[in-house]
mmCIF file of C-alpha atoms in Angstrom:
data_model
loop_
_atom_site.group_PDB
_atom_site.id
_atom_site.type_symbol
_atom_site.label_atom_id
_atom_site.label_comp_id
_atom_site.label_asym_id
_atom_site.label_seq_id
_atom_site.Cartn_x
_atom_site.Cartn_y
_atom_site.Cartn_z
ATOM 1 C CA UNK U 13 60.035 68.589 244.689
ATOM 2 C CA UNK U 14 61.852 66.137 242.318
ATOM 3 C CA UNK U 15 60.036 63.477 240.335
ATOM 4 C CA UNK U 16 60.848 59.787 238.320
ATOM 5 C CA UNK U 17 59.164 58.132 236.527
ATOM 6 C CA UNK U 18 58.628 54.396 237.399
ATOM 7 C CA UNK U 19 57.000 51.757 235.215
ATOM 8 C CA UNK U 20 54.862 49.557 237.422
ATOM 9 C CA UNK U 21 55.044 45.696 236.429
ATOM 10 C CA UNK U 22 51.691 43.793 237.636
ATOM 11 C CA UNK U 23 51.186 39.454 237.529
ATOM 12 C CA UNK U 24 47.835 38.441 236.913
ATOM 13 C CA UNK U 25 47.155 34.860 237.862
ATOM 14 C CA UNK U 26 44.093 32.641 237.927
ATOM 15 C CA UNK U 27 41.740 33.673 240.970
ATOM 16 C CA UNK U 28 41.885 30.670 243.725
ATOM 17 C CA UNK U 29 37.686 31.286 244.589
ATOM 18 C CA UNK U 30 35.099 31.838 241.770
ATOM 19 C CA UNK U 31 34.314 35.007 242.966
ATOM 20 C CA UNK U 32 37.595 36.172 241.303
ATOM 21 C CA UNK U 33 38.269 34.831 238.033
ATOM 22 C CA UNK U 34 41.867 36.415 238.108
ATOM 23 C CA UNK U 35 44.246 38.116 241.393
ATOM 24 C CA UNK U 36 46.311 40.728 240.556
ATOM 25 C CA UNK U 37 49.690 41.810 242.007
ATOM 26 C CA UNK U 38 52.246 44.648 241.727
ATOM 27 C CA UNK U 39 55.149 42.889 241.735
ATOM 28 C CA UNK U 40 58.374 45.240 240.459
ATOM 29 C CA UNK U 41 59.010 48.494 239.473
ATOM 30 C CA UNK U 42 61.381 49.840 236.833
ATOM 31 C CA UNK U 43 63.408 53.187 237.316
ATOM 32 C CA UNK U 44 62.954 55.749 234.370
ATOM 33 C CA UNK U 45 60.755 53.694 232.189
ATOM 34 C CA UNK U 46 59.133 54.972 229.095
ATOM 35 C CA UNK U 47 55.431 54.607 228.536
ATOM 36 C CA UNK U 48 53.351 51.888 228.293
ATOM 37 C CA UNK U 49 49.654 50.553 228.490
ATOM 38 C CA UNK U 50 49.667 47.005 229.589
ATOM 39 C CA UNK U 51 52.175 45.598 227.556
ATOM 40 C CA UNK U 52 52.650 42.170 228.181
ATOM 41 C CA UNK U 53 56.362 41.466 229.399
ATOM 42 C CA UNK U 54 56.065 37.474 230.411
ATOM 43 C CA UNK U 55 53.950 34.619 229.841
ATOM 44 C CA UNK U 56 54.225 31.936 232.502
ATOM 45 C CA UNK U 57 50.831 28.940 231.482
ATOM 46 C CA UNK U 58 47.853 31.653 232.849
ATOM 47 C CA UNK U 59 50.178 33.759 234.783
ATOM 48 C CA UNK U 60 51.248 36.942 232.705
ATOM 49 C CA UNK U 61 53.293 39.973 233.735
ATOM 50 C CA UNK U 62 51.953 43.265 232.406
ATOM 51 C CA UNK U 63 54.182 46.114 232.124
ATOM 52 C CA UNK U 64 51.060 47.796 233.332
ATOM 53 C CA UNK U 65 52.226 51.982 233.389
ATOM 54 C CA UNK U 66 54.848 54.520 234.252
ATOM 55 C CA UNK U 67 54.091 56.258 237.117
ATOM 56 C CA UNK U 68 55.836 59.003 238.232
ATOM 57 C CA UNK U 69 57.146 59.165 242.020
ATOM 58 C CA UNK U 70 57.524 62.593 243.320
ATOM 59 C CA UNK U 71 59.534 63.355 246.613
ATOM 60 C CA UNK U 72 58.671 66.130 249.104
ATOM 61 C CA UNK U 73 61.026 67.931 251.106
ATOM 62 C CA UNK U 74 58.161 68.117 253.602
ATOM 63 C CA UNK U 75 58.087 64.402 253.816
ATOM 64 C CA UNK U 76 61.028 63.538 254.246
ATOM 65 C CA UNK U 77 60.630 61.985 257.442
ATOM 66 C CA UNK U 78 58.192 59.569 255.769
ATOM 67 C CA UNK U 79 61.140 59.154 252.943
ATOM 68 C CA UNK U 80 63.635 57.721 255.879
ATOM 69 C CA UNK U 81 60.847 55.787 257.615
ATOM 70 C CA UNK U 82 60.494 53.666 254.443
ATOM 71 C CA UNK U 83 64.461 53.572 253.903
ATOM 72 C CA UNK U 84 64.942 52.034 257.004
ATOM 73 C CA UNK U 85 62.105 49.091 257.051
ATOM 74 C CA UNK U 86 63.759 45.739 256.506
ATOM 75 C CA UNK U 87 62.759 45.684 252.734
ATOM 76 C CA UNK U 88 62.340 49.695 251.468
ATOM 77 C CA UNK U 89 59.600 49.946 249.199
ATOM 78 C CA UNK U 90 57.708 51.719 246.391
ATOM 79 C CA UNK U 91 53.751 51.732 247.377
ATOM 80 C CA UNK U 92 51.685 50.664 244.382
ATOM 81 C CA UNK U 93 48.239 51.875 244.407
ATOM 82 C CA UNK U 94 45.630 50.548 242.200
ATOM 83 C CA UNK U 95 41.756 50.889 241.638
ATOM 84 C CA UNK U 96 39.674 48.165 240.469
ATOM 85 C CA UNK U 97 38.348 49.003 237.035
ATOM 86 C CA UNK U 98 35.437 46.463 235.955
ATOM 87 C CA UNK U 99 37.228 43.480 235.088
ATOM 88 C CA UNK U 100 40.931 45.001 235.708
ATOM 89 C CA UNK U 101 42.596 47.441 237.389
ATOM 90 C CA UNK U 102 44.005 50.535 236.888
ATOM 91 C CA UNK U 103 47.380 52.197 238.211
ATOM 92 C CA UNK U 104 46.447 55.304 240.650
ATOM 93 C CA UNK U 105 49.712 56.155 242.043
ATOM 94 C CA UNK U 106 53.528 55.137 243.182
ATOM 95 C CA UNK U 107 54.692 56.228 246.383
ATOM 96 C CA UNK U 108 58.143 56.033 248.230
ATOM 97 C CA UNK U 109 55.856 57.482 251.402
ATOM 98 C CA UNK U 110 54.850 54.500 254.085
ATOM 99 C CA UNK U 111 52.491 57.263 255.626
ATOM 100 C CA UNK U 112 51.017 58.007 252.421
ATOM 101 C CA UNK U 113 50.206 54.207 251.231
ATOM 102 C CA UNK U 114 48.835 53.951 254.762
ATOM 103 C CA UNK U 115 46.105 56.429 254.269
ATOM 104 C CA UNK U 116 44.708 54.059 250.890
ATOM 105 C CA UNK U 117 45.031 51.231 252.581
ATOM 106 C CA UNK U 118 42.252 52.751 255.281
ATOM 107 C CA UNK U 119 39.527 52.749 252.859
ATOM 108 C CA UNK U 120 39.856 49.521 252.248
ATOM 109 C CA UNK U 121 38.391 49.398 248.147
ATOM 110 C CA UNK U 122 41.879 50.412 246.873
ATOM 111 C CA UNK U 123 45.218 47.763 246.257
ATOM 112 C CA UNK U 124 48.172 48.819 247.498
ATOM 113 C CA UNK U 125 50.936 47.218 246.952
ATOM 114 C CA UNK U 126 54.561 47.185 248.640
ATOM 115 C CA UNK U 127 56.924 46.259 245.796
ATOM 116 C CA UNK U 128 61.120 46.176 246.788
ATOM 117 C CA UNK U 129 62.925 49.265 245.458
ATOM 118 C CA UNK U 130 66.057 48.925 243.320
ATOM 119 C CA UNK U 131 69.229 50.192 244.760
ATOM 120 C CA UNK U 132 69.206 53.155 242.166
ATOM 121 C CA UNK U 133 66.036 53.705 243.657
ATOM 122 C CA UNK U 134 67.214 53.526 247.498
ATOM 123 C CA UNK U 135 70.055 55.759 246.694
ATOM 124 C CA UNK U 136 68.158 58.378 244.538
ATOM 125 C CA UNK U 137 65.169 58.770 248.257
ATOM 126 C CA UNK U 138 68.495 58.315 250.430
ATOM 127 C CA UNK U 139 70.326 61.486 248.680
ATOM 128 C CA UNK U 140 67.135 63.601 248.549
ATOM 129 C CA UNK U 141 66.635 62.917 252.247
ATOM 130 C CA UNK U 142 70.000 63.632 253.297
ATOM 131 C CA UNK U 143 69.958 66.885 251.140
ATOM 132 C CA UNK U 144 66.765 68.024 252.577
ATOM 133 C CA UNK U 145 65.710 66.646 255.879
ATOM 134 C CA UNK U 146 65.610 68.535 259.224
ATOM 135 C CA UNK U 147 64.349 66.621 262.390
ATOM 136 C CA UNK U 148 62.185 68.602 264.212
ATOM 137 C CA UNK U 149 62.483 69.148 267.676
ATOM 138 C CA UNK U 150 59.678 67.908 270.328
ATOM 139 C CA UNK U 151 58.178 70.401 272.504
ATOM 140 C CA UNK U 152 56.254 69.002 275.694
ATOM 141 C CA UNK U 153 53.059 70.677 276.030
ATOM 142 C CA UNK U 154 53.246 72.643 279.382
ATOM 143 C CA UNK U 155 49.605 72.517 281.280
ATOM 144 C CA UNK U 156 47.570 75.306 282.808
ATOM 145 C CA UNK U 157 47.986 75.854 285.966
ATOM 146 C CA UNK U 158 43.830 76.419 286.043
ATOM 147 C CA UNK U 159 42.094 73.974 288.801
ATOM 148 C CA UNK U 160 39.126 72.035 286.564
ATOM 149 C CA UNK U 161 38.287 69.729 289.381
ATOM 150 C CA UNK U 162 36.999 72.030 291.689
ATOM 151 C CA UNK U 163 33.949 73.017 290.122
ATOM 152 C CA UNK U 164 31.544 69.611 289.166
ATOM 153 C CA UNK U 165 29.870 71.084 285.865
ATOM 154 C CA UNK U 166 26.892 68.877 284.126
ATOM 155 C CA UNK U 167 27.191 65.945 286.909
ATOM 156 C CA UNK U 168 23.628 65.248 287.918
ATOM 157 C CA UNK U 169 20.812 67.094 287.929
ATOM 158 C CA UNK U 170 20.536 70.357 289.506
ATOM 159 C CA UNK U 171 16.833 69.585 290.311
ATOM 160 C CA UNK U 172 17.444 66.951 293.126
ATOM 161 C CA UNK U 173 18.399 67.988 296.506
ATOM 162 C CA UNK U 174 19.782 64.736 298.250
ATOM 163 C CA UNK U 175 23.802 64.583 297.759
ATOM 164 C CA UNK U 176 24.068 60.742 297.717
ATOM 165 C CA UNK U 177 22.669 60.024 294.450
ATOM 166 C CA UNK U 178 22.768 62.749 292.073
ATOM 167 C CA UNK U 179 22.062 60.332 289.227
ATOM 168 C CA UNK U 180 18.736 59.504 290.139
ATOM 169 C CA UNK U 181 15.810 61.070 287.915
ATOM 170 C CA UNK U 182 13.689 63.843 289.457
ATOM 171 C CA UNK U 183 10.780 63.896 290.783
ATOM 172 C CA UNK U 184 7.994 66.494 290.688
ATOM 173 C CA UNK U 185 7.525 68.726 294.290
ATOM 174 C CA UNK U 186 4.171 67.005 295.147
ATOM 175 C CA UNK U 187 5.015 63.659 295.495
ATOM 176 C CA UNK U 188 8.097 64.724 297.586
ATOM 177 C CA UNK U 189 5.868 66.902 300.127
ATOM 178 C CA UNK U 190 3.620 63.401 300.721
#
């Protein structure tokens, strides 16, 4: 395990519906970066970039497969994750894992972000993968060589006598004897 630490840089710009007053956007990331609470980096009329945090991002040798995954999508990325906070937001987590960002974006309440790693950043994942990855070799599942289709369990309804429509509900004994 081998960690960075990565200062997250987030644009806030007017909302476009008046149900959000501002939207909010992980937009770089900056290798080794010291500490920092929202500090604003740029001013742009309402649109203002926040060095927002330094993160760190911590590789796995057991997910390394994940590592090369992201390495090799058209644009490899650092996953930004961040919670709304009241008004704001706050930084969660950084990520080089695609499998990892995945499993935030399922819930659905959380921001992720994919934001473009630098190429000190590509090569830093690229030589801890090469270092420590190991592909893993598929075994096919062999099957039992148990017959389950010869014996019908639970299908139907022991009750009823008649083959042809085992589906049907029972009835009681004295109707049937009429």
């Amino acid at each position: 395990m081998i960690s960075m630490p990565v200062g997250v840089v987030v644009r806030r710009t007017p909302g476009v519906t008046r149900w959000a007053k501002w939207a909010w956007q992980a937009v770089a990331v900056l290798p080794g970066a010291g500490p920092a609470d929202w500090k604003e980096l740029r001013r742009d009329g309402e649109a203002v970039e926040y060095h927002a945090g330094t993160l760190p991002v911590t590789l796995y040798r057991t997910d390394t497969e994940a590592y090369l995954n992201g390495l090799t999508a058209p644009v490899p990325s650092i996953y930004v994750v961040l919670i709304k906070d009241g008004d704001g937001l706050k930084l969660h987590s950084a990520t080089a894992s695609p499998y990892e960002a995945q499993d935030y974006m399922d819930n659905g309440e959380d921001i992720v972000e994919a934001v473009p790693m630098p190429d000190g950043l590509i090569a830093w994942i690229r030589e801890f993968v090469e270092r420590h990855h190991q592909d893993e070799v598929f075994i096919k599942r062999r099957r039992d060589k148990h017959r389950i289709d010869l014996k019908e369990d639970g299908k139907g309804d022991a009750r009823i006598v008649q083959l042809s429509d085992v589906y049907r509900t029972p009835t009681s004994k004295r109707r049937r004897l009429q």
